[in-house]
Coordinates of C-alpha atoms and ligand atoms in Angstrom, one line a residue:
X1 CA 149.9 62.0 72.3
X2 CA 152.5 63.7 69.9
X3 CA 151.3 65.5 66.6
X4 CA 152.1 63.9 63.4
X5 CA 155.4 65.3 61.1
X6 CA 154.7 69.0 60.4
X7 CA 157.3 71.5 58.7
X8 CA 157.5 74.8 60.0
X9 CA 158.2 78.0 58.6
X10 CA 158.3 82.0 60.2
X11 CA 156.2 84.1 57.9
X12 CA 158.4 88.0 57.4
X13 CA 155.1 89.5 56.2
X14 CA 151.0 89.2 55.9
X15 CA 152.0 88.7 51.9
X16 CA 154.4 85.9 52.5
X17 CA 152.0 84.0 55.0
X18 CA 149.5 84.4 52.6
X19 CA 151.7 82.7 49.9
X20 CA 152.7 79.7 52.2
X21 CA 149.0 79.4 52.4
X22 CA 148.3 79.2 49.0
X23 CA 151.4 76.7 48.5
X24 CA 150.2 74.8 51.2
X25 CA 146.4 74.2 51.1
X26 CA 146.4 72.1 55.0
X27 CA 148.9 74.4 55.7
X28 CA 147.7 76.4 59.1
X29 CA 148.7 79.5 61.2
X30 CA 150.5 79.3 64.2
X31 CA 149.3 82.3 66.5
X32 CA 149.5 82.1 70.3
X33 CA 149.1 78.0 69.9
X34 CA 147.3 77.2 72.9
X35 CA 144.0 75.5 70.8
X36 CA 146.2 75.0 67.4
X37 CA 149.0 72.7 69.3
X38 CA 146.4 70.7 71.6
X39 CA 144.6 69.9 68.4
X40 CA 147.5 68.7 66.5
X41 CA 148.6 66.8 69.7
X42 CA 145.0 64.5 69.7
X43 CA 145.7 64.7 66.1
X44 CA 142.3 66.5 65.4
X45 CA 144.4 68.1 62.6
X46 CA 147.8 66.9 60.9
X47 CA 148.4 69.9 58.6
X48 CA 152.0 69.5 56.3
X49 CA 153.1 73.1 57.3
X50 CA 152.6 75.3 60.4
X51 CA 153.3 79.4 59.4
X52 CA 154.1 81.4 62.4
X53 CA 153.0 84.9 61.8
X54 CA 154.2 85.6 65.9
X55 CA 156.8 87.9 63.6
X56 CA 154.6 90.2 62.4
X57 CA 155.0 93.3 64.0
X58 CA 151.8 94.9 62.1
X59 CA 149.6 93.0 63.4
X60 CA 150.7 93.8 67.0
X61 CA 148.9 96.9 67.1
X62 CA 145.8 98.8 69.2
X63 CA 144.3 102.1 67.0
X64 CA 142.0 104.1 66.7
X65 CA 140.8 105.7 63.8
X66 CA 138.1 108.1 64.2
X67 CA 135.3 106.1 65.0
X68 CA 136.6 102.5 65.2
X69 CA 138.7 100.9 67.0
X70 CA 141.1 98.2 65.4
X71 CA 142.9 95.3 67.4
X72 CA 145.9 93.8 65.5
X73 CA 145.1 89.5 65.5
X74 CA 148.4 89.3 67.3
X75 CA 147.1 91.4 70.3
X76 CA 147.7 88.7 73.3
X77 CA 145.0 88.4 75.7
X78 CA 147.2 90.0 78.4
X79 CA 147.8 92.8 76.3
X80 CA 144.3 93.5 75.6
X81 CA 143.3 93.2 79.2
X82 CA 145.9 95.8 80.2
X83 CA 145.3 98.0 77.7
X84 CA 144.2 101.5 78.7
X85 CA 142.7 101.7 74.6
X86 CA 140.8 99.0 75.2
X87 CA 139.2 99.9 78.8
X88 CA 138.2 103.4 76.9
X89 CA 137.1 102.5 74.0
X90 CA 136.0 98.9 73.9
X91 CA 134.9 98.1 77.7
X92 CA 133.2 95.1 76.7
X93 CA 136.0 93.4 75.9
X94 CA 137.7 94.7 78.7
X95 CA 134.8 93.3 80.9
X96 CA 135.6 89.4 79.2
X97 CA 138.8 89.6 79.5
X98 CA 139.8 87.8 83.0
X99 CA 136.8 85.3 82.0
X100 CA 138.9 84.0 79.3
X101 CA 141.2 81.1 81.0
X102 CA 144.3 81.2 83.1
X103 CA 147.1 84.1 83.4
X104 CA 150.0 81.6 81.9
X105 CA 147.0 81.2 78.5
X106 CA 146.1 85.0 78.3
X107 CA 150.1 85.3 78.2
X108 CA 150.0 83.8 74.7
X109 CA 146.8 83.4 73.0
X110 CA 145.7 86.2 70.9
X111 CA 142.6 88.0 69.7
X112 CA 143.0 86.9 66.5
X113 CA 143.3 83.2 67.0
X114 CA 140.4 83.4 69.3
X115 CA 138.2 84.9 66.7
X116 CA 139.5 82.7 63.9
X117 CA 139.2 79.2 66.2
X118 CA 135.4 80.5 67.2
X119 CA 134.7 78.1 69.8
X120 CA 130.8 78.4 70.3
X121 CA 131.6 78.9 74.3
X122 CA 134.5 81.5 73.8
X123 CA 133.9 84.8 75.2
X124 CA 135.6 86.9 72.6
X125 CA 133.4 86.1 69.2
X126 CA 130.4 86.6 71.2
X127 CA 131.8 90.4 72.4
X128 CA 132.1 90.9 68.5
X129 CA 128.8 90.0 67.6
X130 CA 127.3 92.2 70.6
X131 CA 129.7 94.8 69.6
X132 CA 128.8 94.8 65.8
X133 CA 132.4 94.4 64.7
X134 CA 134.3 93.6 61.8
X135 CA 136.8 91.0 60.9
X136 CA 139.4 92.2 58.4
X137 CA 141.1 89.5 56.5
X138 CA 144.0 89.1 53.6
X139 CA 144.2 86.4 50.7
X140 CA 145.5 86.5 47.7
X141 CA 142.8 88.8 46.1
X142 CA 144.1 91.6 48.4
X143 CA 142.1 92.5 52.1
X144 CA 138.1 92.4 52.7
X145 CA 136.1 92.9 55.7
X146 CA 133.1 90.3 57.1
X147 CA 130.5 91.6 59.8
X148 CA 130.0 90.0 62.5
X149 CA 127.1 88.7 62.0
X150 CA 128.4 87.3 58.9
X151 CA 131.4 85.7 60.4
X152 CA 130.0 82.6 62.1
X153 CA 128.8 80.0 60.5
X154 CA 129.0 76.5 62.4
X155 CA 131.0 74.7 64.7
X156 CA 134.5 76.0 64.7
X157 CA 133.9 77.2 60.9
X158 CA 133.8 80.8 60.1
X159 CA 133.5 83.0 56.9
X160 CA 138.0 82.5 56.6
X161 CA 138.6 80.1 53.9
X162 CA 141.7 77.9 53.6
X163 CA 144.1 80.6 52.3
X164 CA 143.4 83.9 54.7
X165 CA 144.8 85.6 57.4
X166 CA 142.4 87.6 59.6
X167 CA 144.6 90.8 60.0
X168 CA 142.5 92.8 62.9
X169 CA 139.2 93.0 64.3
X170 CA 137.0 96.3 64.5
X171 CA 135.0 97.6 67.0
X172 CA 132.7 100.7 67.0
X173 CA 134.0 103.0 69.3
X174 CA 132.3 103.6 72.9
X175 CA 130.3 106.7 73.1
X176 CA 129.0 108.5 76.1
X177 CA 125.4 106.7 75.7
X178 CA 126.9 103.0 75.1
X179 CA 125.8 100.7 77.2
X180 CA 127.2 97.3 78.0
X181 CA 127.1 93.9 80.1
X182 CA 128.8 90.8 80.9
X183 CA 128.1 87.6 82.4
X184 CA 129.3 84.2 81.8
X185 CA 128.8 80.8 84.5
X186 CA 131.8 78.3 84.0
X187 CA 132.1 75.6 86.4
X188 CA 135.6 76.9 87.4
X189 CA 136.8 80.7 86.8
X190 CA 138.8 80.4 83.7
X191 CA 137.1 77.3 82.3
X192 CA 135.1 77.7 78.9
X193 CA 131.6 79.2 80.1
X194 CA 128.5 76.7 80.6
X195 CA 126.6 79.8 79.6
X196 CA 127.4 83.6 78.4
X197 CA 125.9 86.7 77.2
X198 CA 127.9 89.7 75.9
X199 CA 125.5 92.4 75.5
X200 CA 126.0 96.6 74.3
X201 CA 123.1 99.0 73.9
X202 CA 122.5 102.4 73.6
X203 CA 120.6 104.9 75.5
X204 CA 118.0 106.9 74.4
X205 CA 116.6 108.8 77.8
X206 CA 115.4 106.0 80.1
X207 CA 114.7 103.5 76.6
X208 CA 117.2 100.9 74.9
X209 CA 118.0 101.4 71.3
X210 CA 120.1 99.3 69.4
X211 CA 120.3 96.3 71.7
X212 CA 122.6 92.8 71.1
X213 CA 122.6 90.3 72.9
X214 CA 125.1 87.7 72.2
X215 CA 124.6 84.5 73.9
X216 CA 127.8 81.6 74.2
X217 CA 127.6 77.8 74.7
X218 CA 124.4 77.8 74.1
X219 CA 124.7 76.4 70.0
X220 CA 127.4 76.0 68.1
X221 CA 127.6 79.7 67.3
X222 CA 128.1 82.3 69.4
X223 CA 123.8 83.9 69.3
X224 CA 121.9 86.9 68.9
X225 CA 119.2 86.4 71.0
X226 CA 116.6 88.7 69.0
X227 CA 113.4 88.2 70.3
X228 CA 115.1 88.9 73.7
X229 CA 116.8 91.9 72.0
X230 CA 113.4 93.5 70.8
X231 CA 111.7 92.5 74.7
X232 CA 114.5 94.9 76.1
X233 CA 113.9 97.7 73.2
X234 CA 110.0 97.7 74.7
X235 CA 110.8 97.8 78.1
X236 CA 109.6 94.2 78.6
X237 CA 111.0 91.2 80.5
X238 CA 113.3 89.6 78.1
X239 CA 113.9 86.4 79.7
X240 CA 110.5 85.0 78.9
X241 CA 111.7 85.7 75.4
X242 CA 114.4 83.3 75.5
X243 CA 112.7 80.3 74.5
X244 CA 112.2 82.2 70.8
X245 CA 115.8 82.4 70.9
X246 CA 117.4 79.9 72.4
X247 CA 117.6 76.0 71.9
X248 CA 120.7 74.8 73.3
X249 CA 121.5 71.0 73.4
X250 CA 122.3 68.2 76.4
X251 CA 125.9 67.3 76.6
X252 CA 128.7 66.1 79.1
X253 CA 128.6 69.8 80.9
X254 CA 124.9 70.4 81.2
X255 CA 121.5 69.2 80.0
X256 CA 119.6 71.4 77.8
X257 CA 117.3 72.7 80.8
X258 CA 119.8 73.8 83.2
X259 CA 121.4 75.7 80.5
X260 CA 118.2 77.4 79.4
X261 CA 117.9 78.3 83.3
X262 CA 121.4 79.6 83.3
X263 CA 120.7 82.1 80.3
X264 CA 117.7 83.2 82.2
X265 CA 119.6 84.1 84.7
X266 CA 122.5 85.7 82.8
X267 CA 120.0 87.5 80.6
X268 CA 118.4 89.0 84.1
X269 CA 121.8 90.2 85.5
X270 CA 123.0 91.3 82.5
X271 CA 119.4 93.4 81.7
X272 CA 120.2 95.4 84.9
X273 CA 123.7 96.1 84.0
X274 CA 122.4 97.7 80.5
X275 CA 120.1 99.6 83.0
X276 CA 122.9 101.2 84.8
X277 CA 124.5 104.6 83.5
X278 CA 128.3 103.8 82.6
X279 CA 131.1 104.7 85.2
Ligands
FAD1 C1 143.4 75.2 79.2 C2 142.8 76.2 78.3 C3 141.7 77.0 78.7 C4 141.1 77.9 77.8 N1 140.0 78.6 78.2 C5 139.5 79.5 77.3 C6 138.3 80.3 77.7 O1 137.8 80.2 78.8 N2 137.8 81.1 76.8 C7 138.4 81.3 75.6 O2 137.9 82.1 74.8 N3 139.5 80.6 75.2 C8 140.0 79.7 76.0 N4 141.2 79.1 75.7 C9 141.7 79.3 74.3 C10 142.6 80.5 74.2 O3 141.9 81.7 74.4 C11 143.3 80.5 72.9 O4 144.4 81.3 73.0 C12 142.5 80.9 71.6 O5 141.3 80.2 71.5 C13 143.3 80.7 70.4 O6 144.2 81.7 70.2 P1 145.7 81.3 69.9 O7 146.3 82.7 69.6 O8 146.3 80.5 70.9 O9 145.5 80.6 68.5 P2 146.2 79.3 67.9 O10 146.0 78.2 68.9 O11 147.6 79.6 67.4 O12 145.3 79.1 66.6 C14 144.0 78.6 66.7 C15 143.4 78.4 65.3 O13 143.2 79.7 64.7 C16 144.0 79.8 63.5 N5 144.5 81.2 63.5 C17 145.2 81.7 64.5 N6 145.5 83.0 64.2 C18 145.0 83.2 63.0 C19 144.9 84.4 62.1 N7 145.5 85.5 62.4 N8 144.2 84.2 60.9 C20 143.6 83.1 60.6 N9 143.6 82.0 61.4 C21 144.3 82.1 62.5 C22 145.0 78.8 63.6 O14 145.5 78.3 62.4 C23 144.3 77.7 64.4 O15 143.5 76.9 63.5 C24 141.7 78.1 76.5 C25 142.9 77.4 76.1 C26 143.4 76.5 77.0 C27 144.6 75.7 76.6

């Protein structure tokens, strides 16, 4: 299929692609493209105005700044999985990374459209709820920050409203005693995960402090699995646990059972990576 008529413009500046938006209330960002352009192609979504902010060198960039690191929105996957900031400081992500679709996609989606499109089997909102991050956004009343937590609230719907641009994402920096783990089943490497779990922790001698566990495709949201979270923090077997957490749904890729046996299993590889000193 073909999208319906859309006008295009090339936003110069965070300001002026805020403006478009508040000109154009269905207007809708153009970032790397790869989900925006195959839902205007089914017609999911027939906005009057796409506003490419590919432009905008300021939010290209990777810094740190003391304690937290920030990823510009317009990092591109590639970038991010190359990146020597990202491997130091935020190794969870760098762990994701070649989970998230094909070479030829990485090459043009970005962090930033990932986070803002929040598809509940994505890999990347899920490493910013394990990571306790931040999501920094502009509008028209100037820039604000949302948690994590905070950030993802249904089905493809997140705290942005209709007129802001998420600017960066922030990650606490890794310390020495940071612990993280990975683990995603897709039916093919690069599809959207069946199941996922992005996890960091902290040590605190042989103990677990501080542990989130972020389950994807398991609800429409990417999860903190809490009960699990608190199993870990005792010592206990957290996949037992599970069933307070989780209650995932049947659909065309799995019934409900096999996935709650695939987060078993994730949680159970991914509790003896947090187990494991960092490299
Ligand atoms: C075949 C295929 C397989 C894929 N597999 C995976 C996978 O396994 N895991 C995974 O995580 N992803 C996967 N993706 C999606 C890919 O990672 C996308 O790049 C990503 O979801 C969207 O990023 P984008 O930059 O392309 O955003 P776009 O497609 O440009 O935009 C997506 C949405 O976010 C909005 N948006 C974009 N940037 C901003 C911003 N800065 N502020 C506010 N709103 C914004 C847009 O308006 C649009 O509504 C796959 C895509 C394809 C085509």
């Amino acid at each position: 299929m073909k999208p319906a008529p859309f006008g295009y413009a090339k936003a110069t500046s965070v300001d002026h692609a805020v403006a478009l938006l508040s000109q154009y209330a269905d207007g809708r960002l153009l970032a790397g493209g790869q989900s925006l352009i195959a839902t205007l192609n089914m017609r999911l979504s027939a906005p009057r105005l796409l506003i490419d902010i590919n432009a905008l060198d300021e939010l290209k960039s990777i810094s740190r700044d003391g304690d937290t690191l920030s990823i510009g929105a317009l990092v591109r996957h590639a970038e991010a999985e190359r990146s020597d900031e990202i491997a130091r400081h935020a190794p969870l992500i760098a762990l994701a990374m070649p989970h998230i679709a094909h070479p030829a996609i990485r090459n043009r989606g970005t962090i930033g459209g990932s986070i803002a499109f929040a598809d509940p089997a994505a890999e990347l909102p899920a490493c910013l709820l394990a990571l306790g991050g931040e999501v920094e956004i502009a509008n028209t009343g100037g820039t604000l920050r949302v948690g994590a937590d905070d950030f993802f609230k249904g089905l493809f719907e997140t705290a942005l409203g209709p007129g802001d641009v998420l600017t960066a994402v922030r990650i606490p920096v890794a310390r020495a005693e940071s612990r993280f783990g990975f683990a995603e089943l897709a039916r093919r490497h690069g599809d959207y995960a069946l199941v996922g779990l992005a996890a960091a922790a902290r040590a605190d001698g042989k103990a677990l402090r501080d542990v989130r566990l972020a389950f994807f495709g398991v609800g429409a949201t990417p999860l903190r699995a809490r009960s699990a979270e608190a199993a870990v923090e005792r010592g206990e077997d957290p996949v037992a646990a599970l069933a307070h957490d989780l209650a995932p749904q049947d659909d065309v890729q799995a019934s409900a059972a096999t996935r709650r046996h695939l987060a078993g299993v994730l949680m159970q590889r991914v509790a003896m990576q947090l187990a494991e000193p960092r490299r």
